[in-house]
Amino acid sequence: MIDLDSFHELLETLLRNKTRSFLTGFGVFWGVFMLVALMGGGAGMKELLNNNFEGFATNSAMIWEQPTTKPYHGFRKGRYWNLTTSDVERLHQQVPQLDVISPMASKWGVQAVHDDHKFNGNVKGLLPEYAKVEAPKLYYGRFINDMDIAQQRKVCVIGKKVYKTLFPKGGDPCGQFIRLDSVYYSVVGVDYGGGNMNINGSAEESISIPLSLMQRAFNMGENIEMIAITAMRGVAISDITPRIREVIARPHDIDPTDEKAVMVFNTEVLFGLLDSLFEGVDLLIWLVGIGTLLAGAIGVSNIMMVTVKERTTEIGIRRAIGATPRVILVQIISESILLTTVAGMSGILFAVLILQMLELGFTEDGIVQSHFQVSFWTAIGAAALLAALGILAGLAPAGRAMAIKPVDAMREE
Amino acid sequence: MIHLHGVHKTYAGAQPLHVLKGIDLDIAEGELVSIMGASGSGKSTLLNILGILDDYDEGEYRLAGTLIKGLSETRAAEYRNRMIGFIFQSFNLIGFKTAVENVELPLFYQGVSRRKRHQMAMEELEKMGLTDWATHYPNEMSGGQRQRVAIARALVTRPQIILADEPTGALDSKTGVDVMELLKRLNREEKITMIIVTHDPNVASQTNRIIRIKDGVIEG
């Protein structure tokens, strides 16, 4: 029944009441726009937030030292102590469930100099394994490797801000030297990892050098500041936390139950929290989006009701001169579908446009930071949903139109 | 052509209304008859039944040999479209369609192709002398012109009968005469069976036969 003629008829009826068709369509337009834009926006925000934890192993924990809070072995509480390299050894030997155990040292407020450019950053002493805890996003060069450690090479990986400040002209800085205090280091890599999870200062403002070199260059002896660990697959960090604490606490004469002194910060908990937060946000998005869309569809249904009422005579005449109820049904439902899909498609289009602009706004140096755009299939799904809503919205008015008898039309006179 | 036998019709309601109380009526092919009666006499109901716009309770109605009874809406629409042409007092043209589009409409429901139905509609309008008005909308035409468009619409499907409900009721006397002349000519020249419902004795007197209806039965 849908041929060019019928389509022409449809268009004619809808265009006869331009303002009304427009206003009715606007409800649907806005509903779809809200749904698609919220879905894309939600996904984008989620990605943006996740960027803060970008590159972080999800089953990881950080261990660091704090003054004791419980008296133990004759020591008073409030005592300062230091993590040392031997703690790393002990963890290796006594907690087999751990995968990566990466100690790190750090020093704040170190001035890095290149030519006449200066940057006040923090220096981190790392081992190559650290890349497994917080994955670097190398824009140039490489990360610190085993040979650097073995040969005590004076090399460094610099963060994005450090790079931009020291090398304002851009270009590959690898092989050039920067000075920290009185020692020159060769740049081997630039890390663009921009996570906001600041482990000993943000990666952007850090200069990473081999751990053993750092301990010497900055007179640290065996002391380290923090140990980053990841658990083996299938092991929950929270299950082995007491064991880790015990292994570290005992040699330092610390109460193994002193949770403050041996701080084990479990990222797993954080990720879990974030996940449930986004589940909630997703639910809200669907609720609001579908709700608005439904309101729009009900608006269409409502207006179609009025239209049918208004067209009683016309429909009666059509019936009298031979339109079957099916013809009338198809016509009303088609009108409803046409109105909802045209308005809805514009809504999808507009939402996609806005999302694309958002995505462009969040692109830096050609790297897309967050994907706001909805997928092609989401758009197709939205369109299918619209057609279904169009049919539903048309059902009640079509039912009423079908109930019109030709006789009623003449009685209306 | 038309054969009614013992047709009864009661409108259900709080107080059932027995409108037609056994109508017997025969109209031969090519006849021009008028149905007269006061309001409330049941003439509109009779017209609705003749036009398959309404069903009846008892008796039988044959149109060109086909029994018309208890039809589904779809079948009724189909018979109306193919066998009957309607002319109404208030023309009942669709206001947002041009004259030629209005005439095309019954053919559209028959599924006739766009070009063919346009051609047929234009022929019909030409017979009515309205070629120049084909692309005008009803509200740009006089009452007489509108009624002639309605007549063209009724004729375009080559129906077996034409049912006219007060065709001159909304027209001034001169135009009314013109329209009657036109209907008479169509009956004479094209041998179309025509039934005119009216309460105007002048109109009725121009027909071959007058059927008077009173209180749901045909008089004399």
XYZ file of C-alpha atoms in Angstrom:
633
model
C 0.000 0.000 0.000
C 3.034 2.244 0.459
C 3.710 3.544 -3.012
C 4.507 6.963 -4.342
C 0.831 7.966 -4.320
C 0.258 7.104 -0.709
C 3.476 8.839 0.226
C 2.359 11.933 -1.586
C -0.922 11.802 0.345
C 0.961 11.503 3.627
C 3.234 14.387 2.929
C 0.301 16.505 1.882
C -1.592 15.894 5.123
C 1.440 16.521 7.289
C 2.449 19.662 5.422
C -1.073 21.042 5.573
C -0.485 21.703 9.255
C 3.148 22.666 9.213
C 3.281 24.260 12.643
C 1.422 21.467 14.323
C 3.470 18.759 12.633
C 6.641 20.615 13.561
C 5.717 21.073 17.205
C 4.583 17.476 17.521
C 7.728 16.234 15.854
C 9.799 18.397 18.151
C 8.786 16.287 21.137
C 10.105 13.175 19.477
C 13.134 15.030 18.148
C 14.035 16.180 21.624
C 13.423 12.745 23.121
C 15.736 11.003 20.683
C 18.276 13.759 20.975
C 18.290 13.387 24.744
C 18.571 9.605 24.578
C 21.385 9.472 22.029
C 23.261 12.473 23.399
C 23.032 11.153 26.943
C 24.184 7.716 25.871
C 27.161 9.121 23.997
C 27.862 11.707 26.672
C 27.656 9.111 29.419
C 30.035 6.780 27.633
C 32.379 9.690 26.977
C 32.347 10.872 30.585
C 32.974 7.321 31.704
C 35.961 7.094 29.428
C 37.218 10.483 30.615
C 36.984 9.361 34.215
C 38.558 6.048 33.375
C 41.381 7.985 31.729
C 42.321 9.073 35.229
C 43.168 5.493 35.979
C 44.467 4.857 32.532
C 47.165 2.248 32.283
C 46.638 1.169 35.845
C 46.506 -2.517 36.514
C 43.135 -3.159 38.127
C 44.387 -5.798 40.545
C 47.182 -3.689 41.918
C 48.032 -2.089 45.246
C 50.494 0.432 46.564
C 52.352 -0.143 49.794
C 53.918 2.766 51.624
C 55.239 3.630 55.015
C 53.649 5.806 57.684
C 54.458 6.402 61.368
C 53.313 3.478 63.513
C 50.052 3.798 65.394
C 50.404 0.847 67.730
C 53.150 0.117 70.279
C 54.967 -3.157 69.535
C 58.030 -5.020 70.774
C 58.734 -2.346 73.292
C 58.599 0.455 70.750
C 56.262 3.336 71.302
C 53.678 4.282 68.747
C 54.354 7.190 66.393
C 57.740 5.870 65.360
C 59.071 6.591 61.871
C 60.427 3.739 59.813
C 61.549 3.111 56.239
C 60.734 0.599 53.556
C 63.943 -0.875 52.145
C 65.003 -2.928 49.168
C 65.100 -6.029 51.336
C 61.339 -5.751 51.873
C 60.979 -6.349 48.167
C 63.076 -9.504 48.476
C 61.013 -10.757 51.382
C 57.753 -10.185 49.492
C 59.171 -12.119 46.549
C 60.050 -15.047 48.790
C 57.117 -15.132 51.182
C 54.060 -14.036 49.170
C 54.012 -16.245 46.064
C 50.602 -14.901 44.983
C 52.198 -11.624 43.909
C 53.109 -11.102 40.289
C 54.922 -7.801 39.945
C 56.676 -6.246 42.923
C 58.119 -2.960 41.891
C 59.799 -0.680 44.411
C 60.072 3.022 43.750
C 61.799 5.984 45.283
C 61.020 9.611 44.682
C 62.230 13.075 45.335
C 60.118 16.170 45.034
C 61.035 19.584 43.766
C 64.040 18.689 41.693
C 64.989 21.189 39.061
C 65.487 19.788 35.575
C 67.429 21.943 33.144
C 67.859 21.822 29.390
C 69.555 24.755 27.647
C 67.913 27.739 29.318
C 64.652 25.956 30.091
C 63.935 24.901 33.649
C 61.252 22.709 35.154
C 60.537 21.922 38.777
C 59.359 18.330 38.802
C 59.719 15.227 40.842
C 62.139 12.455 40.202
C 61.027 8.841 40.455
C 63.358 5.932 40.741
C 61.772 2.946 39.017
C 62.376 -0.555 37.807
C 61.286 -1.723 34.327
C 58.524 -3.865 35.876
C 56.738 -0.717 36.963
C 55.388 -0.498 33.442
C 53.162 -3.446 34.326
C 51.506 -1.506 37.131
C 51.130 1.831 35.428
C 51.495 1.389 31.699
C 53.392 4.292 30.134
C 52.067 5.815 26.917
C 55.318 6.441 25.115
C 55.137 9.261 22.599
C 58.869 9.058 21.834
C 61.510 6.471 22.670
C 61.231 3.697 25.252
C 60.782 3.018 28.919
C 63.600 2.196 31.366
C 64.875 -1.316 30.658
C 66.890 -3.997 32.428
C 70.157 -2.927 30.819
C 69.706 0.573 32.251
C 69.447 -0.968 35.711
C 72.318 -3.421 35.256
C 74.713 -0.841 33.841
C 73.487 1.989 36.032
C 73.006 4.089 32.900
C 72.191 7.702 33.462
C 68.991 7.747 31.459
C 65.564 9.208 32.073
C 61.983 9.063 30.792
C 60.265 12.427 31.023
C 56.581 13.212 31.421
C 54.512 15.285 29.011
C 54.684 18.567 30.928
C 58.409 18.172 31.476
C 58.877 17.566 27.762
C 56.754 20.555 26.756
C 58.629 22.858 29.105
C 62.153 21.697 28.442
C 61.727 21.150 24.731
C 59.293 23.890 23.690
C 60.273 23.467 20.039
C 59.001 19.898 20.084
C 60.657 17.134 18.132
C 62.168 13.907 19.369
C 64.245 14.671 22.514
C 65.761 11.204 22.753
C 69.541 11.307 23.007
C 69.586 14.838 24.379
C 70.725 15.530 27.905
C 68.933 17.173 30.785
C 70.495 18.099 34.100
C 69.050 17.148 37.497
C 71.012 18.804 40.287
C 74.537 18.278 39.043
C 74.136 15.092 37.064
C 73.337 14.875 33.352
C 70.861 12.274 32.140
C 70.184 11.188 28.600
C 66.521 11.304 27.627
C 65.391 7.907 26.303
C 61.624 8.340 26.238
C 58.685 10.697 26.575
C 55.691 9.352 28.510
C 52.312 10.868 27.580
C 50.480 8.694 30.078
C 48.116 11.280 31.489
C 46.356 9.388 34.241
C 45.394 11.482 37.199
C 46.120 8.686 39.601
C 49.085 10.399 41.158
C 51.480 7.837 42.491
C 54.246 9.954 43.905
C 53.254 12.877 41.757
C 51.555 12.874 38.389
C 53.244 11.109 35.512
C 53.085 14.328 33.486
C 55.444 16.163 35.803
C 57.771 13.288 36.547
C 61.236 12.374 35.451
C 61.759 8.642 35.809
C 65.271 7.242 36.236
C 66.528 3.758 37.182
C 65.915 3.029 40.871
C 69.461 1.934 41.778
C 70.856 5.064 40.138
C 68.456 7.222 42.064
C 69.347 5.674 45.405
C 72.973 6.563 44.726
C 72.570 9.916 43.069
C 70.315 11.229 45.792
C 72.016 9.495 48.715
C 69.122 7.279 49.707
C 70.977 4.133 50.641
C 68.652 1.144 50.628
C 65.556 3.188 51.365
C 62.598 3.145 49.041
C 59.389 5.043 49.306
C 56.762 2.772 47.974
C 56.216 -0.691 46.585
C 53.772 -1.195 43.758
C 52.417 -4.729 43.502
C 50.046 -6.628 41.259
C 48.494 -9.945 42.190
C 48.545 -13.095 40.074
C 45.477 -13.669 37.925
C 42.584 -14.912 40.035
C 43.966 -13.640 43.332
C 42.157 -10.798 45.069
C 44.525 -8.311 46.625
C 42.181 -7.881 49.568
C 42.591 -11.590 50.429
C 46.367 -11.425 50.677
C 46.661 -7.967 52.261
C 47.093 -9.287 55.864
C 49.866 -11.609 54.715
C 51.670 -8.769 52.893
C 51.418 -6.551 55.934
C 52.764 -9.283 58.198
C 55.756 -9.960 55.930
C 56.709 -6.312 55.853
C 55.891 -5.486 59.479
C 57.771 -8.217 61.326
C 61.388 -7.316 60.377
C 60.678 -3.652 61.116
C 59.251 -4.457 64.583
C 55.799 -3.190 63.657
C 52.539 -4.697 64.872
C 51.292 -6.835 61.900
C 47.784 -5.496 62.585
C 48.884 -1.870 62.315
C 47.050 -0.925 59.157
C 48.207 2.694 59.259
C 51.905 2.001 59.571
C 52.063 -0.371 56.609
C 49.638 1.246 54.264
C 48.307 -1.069 51.578
C 46.184 0.927 49.171
C 44.082 -1.388 47.087
C 42.992 -0.012 43.691
C 40.548 -2.894 43.254
C 38.166 -1.256 45.724
C 38.344 1.993 43.810
C 37.581 0.349 40.491
C 34.683 -1.548 42.018
C 33.248 1.704 43.327
C 33.607 3.362 39.968
C 31.939 0.485 38.166
C 28.872 0.567 40.358
C 28.723 4.340 40.001
C 28.589 4.067 36.243
C 25.995 1.334 36.355
C 23.831 3.802 38.239
C 24.547 6.585 35.756
C 23.711 4.281 32.851
C 20.407 3.346 34.411
C 19.585 7.009 34.912
C 20.455 7.805 31.303
C 18.150 5.113 30.021
C 15.385 6.162 32.347
C 15.569 9.826 31.360
C 16.141 9.138 27.660
C 13.386 6.585 27.236
C 11.088 8.676 29.412
C 11.540 11.770 27.265
C 11.143 9.745 24.099
C 7.949 8.176 25.412
C 6.580 11.589 26.317
C 7.294 12.647 22.734
C 5.563 9.595 21.307
C 2.543 10.154 23.533
C 2.484 13.720 22.228
C 2.354 12.386 18.676
C -0.434 9.990 19.617
C -2.339 12.809 21.244
C -2.070 15.130 18.268
C -3.011 12.339 15.900
C -6.137 11.805 18.001
C -7.055 15.445 17.540
C -6.260 15.226 13.837
C -8.494 12.197 13.414
C -11.299 13.910 15.286
C -10.872 16.931 13.070
C -10.854 14.835 9.942
C -13.938 12.785 10.815
C -15.827 14.185 7.837
C -12.948 13.693 5.444
C -12.394 10.119 6.600
C -16.144 9.506 6.332
C -16.147 10.762 2.741
C -13.181 8.583 1.913
C -14.955 5.603 3.416
C -18.148 6.395 1.484
C -16.350 6.479 -1.841
C -14.551 3.220 -1.248
C -11.656 3.456 1.196
C -11.472 0.212 3.147
C -10.775 0.363 6.890
C -7.331 -1.025 6.134
C -6.545 1.923 3.890
C -7.481 4.319 6.664
C -5.475 2.324 9.206
C -2.414 2.284 7.011
C -2.751 5.970 6.337
C -2.978 7.042 9.971
C -0.199 4.728 11.119
C 2.000 5.781 8.220
C 1.456 9.404 9.156
C 2.493 8.625 12.690
C 5.555 6.654 11.573
C 6.597 9.314 9.109
C 6.274 12.041 11.712
C 8.185 10.125 14.388
C 10.945 8.860 12.128
C 11.594 12.146 10.352
C 11.662 13.978 13.674
C 13.625 11.175 15.294
C 16.196 10.944 12.533
C 16.822 14.674 12.852
C 17.239 14.073 16.572
C 19.797 11.332 15.963
C 21.580 13.510 13.428
C 21.707 16.480 15.767
C 22.926 14.331 18.658
C 25.635 12.773 16.490
C 26.709 16.260 15.434
C 26.947 17.500 19.018
C 28.785 14.358 20.106
C 31.235 14.724 17.240
C 31.935 18.290 18.320
C 32.474 17.123 21.900
C 34.840 14.448 20.716
C 36.790 16.997 18.672
C 36.917 19.250 21.709
C 38.513 16.468 23.703
C 41.144 15.666 21.123
C 44.682 16.799 21.901
C 47.693 16.389 19.625
C 45.593 14.129 17.410
C 44.941 11.726 20.262
C 41.261 11.285 21.026
C 40.966 11.416 24.789
C 37.438 10.204 24.983
C 34.988 8.675 22.546
C 31.655 10.411 22.847
C 30.301 9.252 19.510
C 27.669 6.531 19.591
C 28.214 3.472 17.440
C 26.519 2.961 14.110
C 24.429 0.121 15.540
C 23.244 2.236 18.431
C 21.952 4.715 15.878
C 20.260 1.930 13.895
C 18.753 0.640 17.120
C 17.431 4.093 17.947
C 15.889 4.355 14.487
C 14.204 0.962 14.874
C 12.916 2.019 18.269
C 11.453 5.120 16.638
C 9.618 3.168 13.985
C 8.180 0.916 16.685
C 7.144 3.937 18.726
C 5.594 5.462 15.611
C 3.429 2.389 15.128
C 2.442 2.341 18.801
C 1.648 6.047 18.757
C -0.495 5.574 15.661
C -2.478 2.626 17.004
C -4.993 4.447 19.179
C -5.756 7.227 16.663
C -5.958 4.672 13.852
C -8.397 2.648 15.922
C -10.537 5.704 16.348
C -10.318 6.561 12.660
C -11.367 3.039 11.703
C -14.389 3.293 13.935
C -15.641 6.242 11.869
C -18.562 5.133 9.738
C -19.373 6.945 6.532
C -22.789 7.693 8.006
C -21.184 9.575 10.896
C -19.457 11.843 8.439
C -22.736 12.907 6.933
C -24.386 13.283 10.278
C -21.561 15.623 11.275
C -22.823 18.170 8.742
C -31.314 -3.475 -10.532
C -32.424 -2.887 -6.987
C -34.575 -5.342 -5.144
C -35.627 -4.861 -1.517
C -37.857 -7.307 0.246
C -39.168 -6.994 3.804
C -36.308 -4.852 5.017
C -36.424 -3.956 8.701
C -34.067 -1.729 10.610
C -34.031 -0.963 14.311
C -31.542 1.340 15.960
C -30.493 -0.145 19.288
C -30.325 2.096 22.298
C -31.989 2.806 25.603
C -35.174 3.130 23.595
C -34.907 0.928 20.493
C -36.066 2.804 17.437
C -37.821 0.771 14.771
C -37.138 2.915 11.732
C -37.865 0.716 8.717
C -40.812 -1.557 9.075
C -40.726 -3.850 6.101
C -39.680 -2.095 2.927
C -40.439 -3.699 -0.423
C -38.941 -1.867 -3.341
C -37.892 -2.640 -6.906
C -36.040 -0.257 -9.136
C -35.249 -1.263 -12.694
C -32.126 -0.425 -14.616
C -32.046 3.058 -16.098
C -34.851 4.364 -13.897
C -34.834 7.832 -12.392
C -36.730 7.677 -9.129
C -37.094 10.012 -6.196
C -37.684 9.097 -2.591
C -39.736 11.603 -0.627
C -40.683 11.737 2.949
C -40.774 13.969 6.004
C -37.815 14.044 8.337
C -37.933 11.053 10.639
C -39.778 9.026 8.049
C -36.800 6.712 7.556
C -35.754 7.952 4.124
C -32.177 8.657 5.219
C -31.929 5.197 6.747
C -33.250 3.704 3.532
C -30.668 5.665 1.568
C -27.902 4.455 3.886
C -28.984 0.876 3.380
C -29.215 1.327 -0.396
C -25.745 2.877 -0.321
C -24.319 0.032 1.796
C -23.403 2.602 4.387
C -25.480 0.808 6.978
C -26.661 -2.730 7.541
C -30.248 -3.876 8.079
C -31.715 -6.448 10.461
C -34.267 -8.414 8.440
C -35.220 -9.028 4.854
C -32.997 -8.911 1.825
C -31.415 -6.355 -0.458
C -30.044 -7.292 -3.847
C -28.028 -4.839 -5.857
C -27.514 -5.914 -9.481
C -28.205 -9.454 -8.388
C -25.740 -9.458 -5.505
C -27.119 -10.042 -2.044
C -25.995 -7.229 0.199
C -26.188 -8.441 3.763
C -23.859 -8.652 6.725
C -20.879 -7.593 4.667
C -17.542 -6.943 6.274
C -16.414 -3.318 6.274
C -13.839 -4.138 3.645
C -16.335 -5.798 1.276
C -18.842 -3.022 1.858
C -16.205 -0.443 0.954
C -15.348 -2.366 -2.168
C -18.994 -2.603 -3.324
C -19.577 1.051 -2.586
C -16.525 1.920 -4.587
C -17.474 -0.158 -7.633
C -21.275 -0.114 -7.755
C -22.465 3.096 -6.195
C -21.853 6.758 -6.842
C -22.810 9.197 -4.095
C -23.927 12.769 -4.474
C -24.445 14.635 -1.216
C -26.355 17.727 -0.281
C -23.208 19.393 1.047
C -21.053 18.106 -1.836
C -18.590 16.499 0.606
C -15.560 17.315 -1.446
C -12.204 17.126 0.292
C -11.181 20.714 0.832
C -7.446 20.373 0.477
C -7.628 18.543 -2.814
C -8.196 20.133 -6.197
C -11.251 19.325 -8.274
C -9.431 16.771 -10.381
C -7.839 15.155 -7.309
C -11.260 14.826 -5.740
C -12.579 13.103 -8.826
C -9.541 10.830 -8.905
C -9.990 9.665 -5.318
C -12.392 6.712 -5.907
C -10.042 5.461 -8.640
C -7.120 5.799 -6.226
C -8.891 3.370 -3.921
C -9.397 1.022 -6.850
C -5.679 1.028 -7.412
C -5.839 2.664 -10.850
C -2.479 4.052 -11.953
C -1.838 7.740 -11.514
C -1.793 8.638 -15.189
C -4.870 6.560 -16.068
C -7.004 7.956 -13.286
C -5.953 11.485 -14.035
C -7.023 10.979 -17.632
C -10.358 9.438 -16.595
C -11.016 12.216 -14.094
C -10.260 14.881 -16.696
C -12.700 13.248 -19.127
C -15.373 13.259 -16.478
C -14.728 16.918 -15.659
C -14.870 17.765 -19.345
C -18.374 16.301 -19.573
C -19.326 18.580 -16.685
C -17.743 21.528 -18.496
C -15.206 22.045 -15.733
C -11.944 21.467 -17.604
C -10.741 24.953 -16.739
C -11.486 24.426 -13.075
C -9.638 21.139 -12.689
C -6.809 22.542 -10.629
C -8.991 24.755 -8.442
C -9.819 23.934 -4.860
C -13.471 23.485 -3.840
C -13.540 26.738 -1.890
C -12.634 28.602 -5.092
C -15.752 27.332 -6.850
C -19.440 28.133 -6.752
C -21.946 25.708 -5.246
C -23.089 24.554 -8.686
C -19.534 23.907 -9.780
C -18.800 21.999 -6.595
C -21.861 19.839 -7.088
C -20.791 19.119 -10.636
C -17.357 18.067 -9.357
C -19.136 15.774 -6.884
C -21.211 14.342 -9.746
C -18.057 13.758 -11.758
C -16.604 11.953 -8.770
C -19.720 9.795 -8.482
C -19.602 8.912 -12.177
C -15.908 8.295 -12.618
C -16.081 4.678 -11.430
C -18.965 3.876 -13.829
C -21.265 2.778 -10.998
C -24.481 0.818 -11.458
C -26.507 3.324 -9.457
C -26.204 6.928 -8.393
C -27.564 7.842 -4.976
C -28.194 11.515 -4.582
C -29.097 12.887 -1.164
C -30.821 16.252 -1.605
C -28.544 17.152 -4.529
C -30.116 20.573 -4.934
C -30.666 21.268 -1.254
C -27.706 23.594 -0.839
C -28.067 25.350 -4.187
C -30.038 28.378 -5.265
C -33.067 27.583 -7.402
C -31.448 28.372 -10.760
C -28.361 26.273 -10.090
C -30.609 23.598 -8.642
C -32.477 23.449 -11.926
C -29.186 23.205 -13.839
C -28.013 20.329 -11.662
C -31.316 18.531 -12.093
C -31.086 19.001 -15.849
C -27.620 17.497 -15.716
C -28.750 14.488 -13.708
C -31.703 13.947 -16.040
C -29.439 14.148 -19.047
C -27.032 11.638 -17.535
C -29.923 9.284 -16.841
C -31.231 9.698 -20.351
C -27.970 9.551 -22.249
C -25.877 7.163 -20.184
C -28.739 5.038 -18.866
C -27.553 5.303 -15.299
C -29.993 4.241 -12.617
C -30.541 7.202 -10.351
C -32.173 7.521 -6.961
C -32.741 11.011 -5.622
C -33.763 11.592 -2.038
C -35.492 14.923 -1.653
C -38.321 16.731 0.043
C -38.608 19.282 -2.742
C -41.727 18.422 -4.806
C -40.287 20.316 -7.788
C -37.327 18.002 -7.888
C -39.429 14.920 -7.296
C -41.811 15.812 -10.098
C -38.969 15.738 -12.599
C -38.310 12.048 -11.930
C -40.008 9.046 -13.551
C -41.328 7.712 -10.313
C -41.842 9.050 -6.821
C -41.553 6.744 -3.851
C -43.139 8.201 -0.756
C -42.054 6.882 2.578
C -43.844 7.490 5.842
C -43.212 6.040 9.286
C -40.926 3.380 7.947
C -43.159 2.010 5.225
C -43.640 2.872 1.563
C -46.942 4.522 0.864
C -49.118 3.412 -1.970
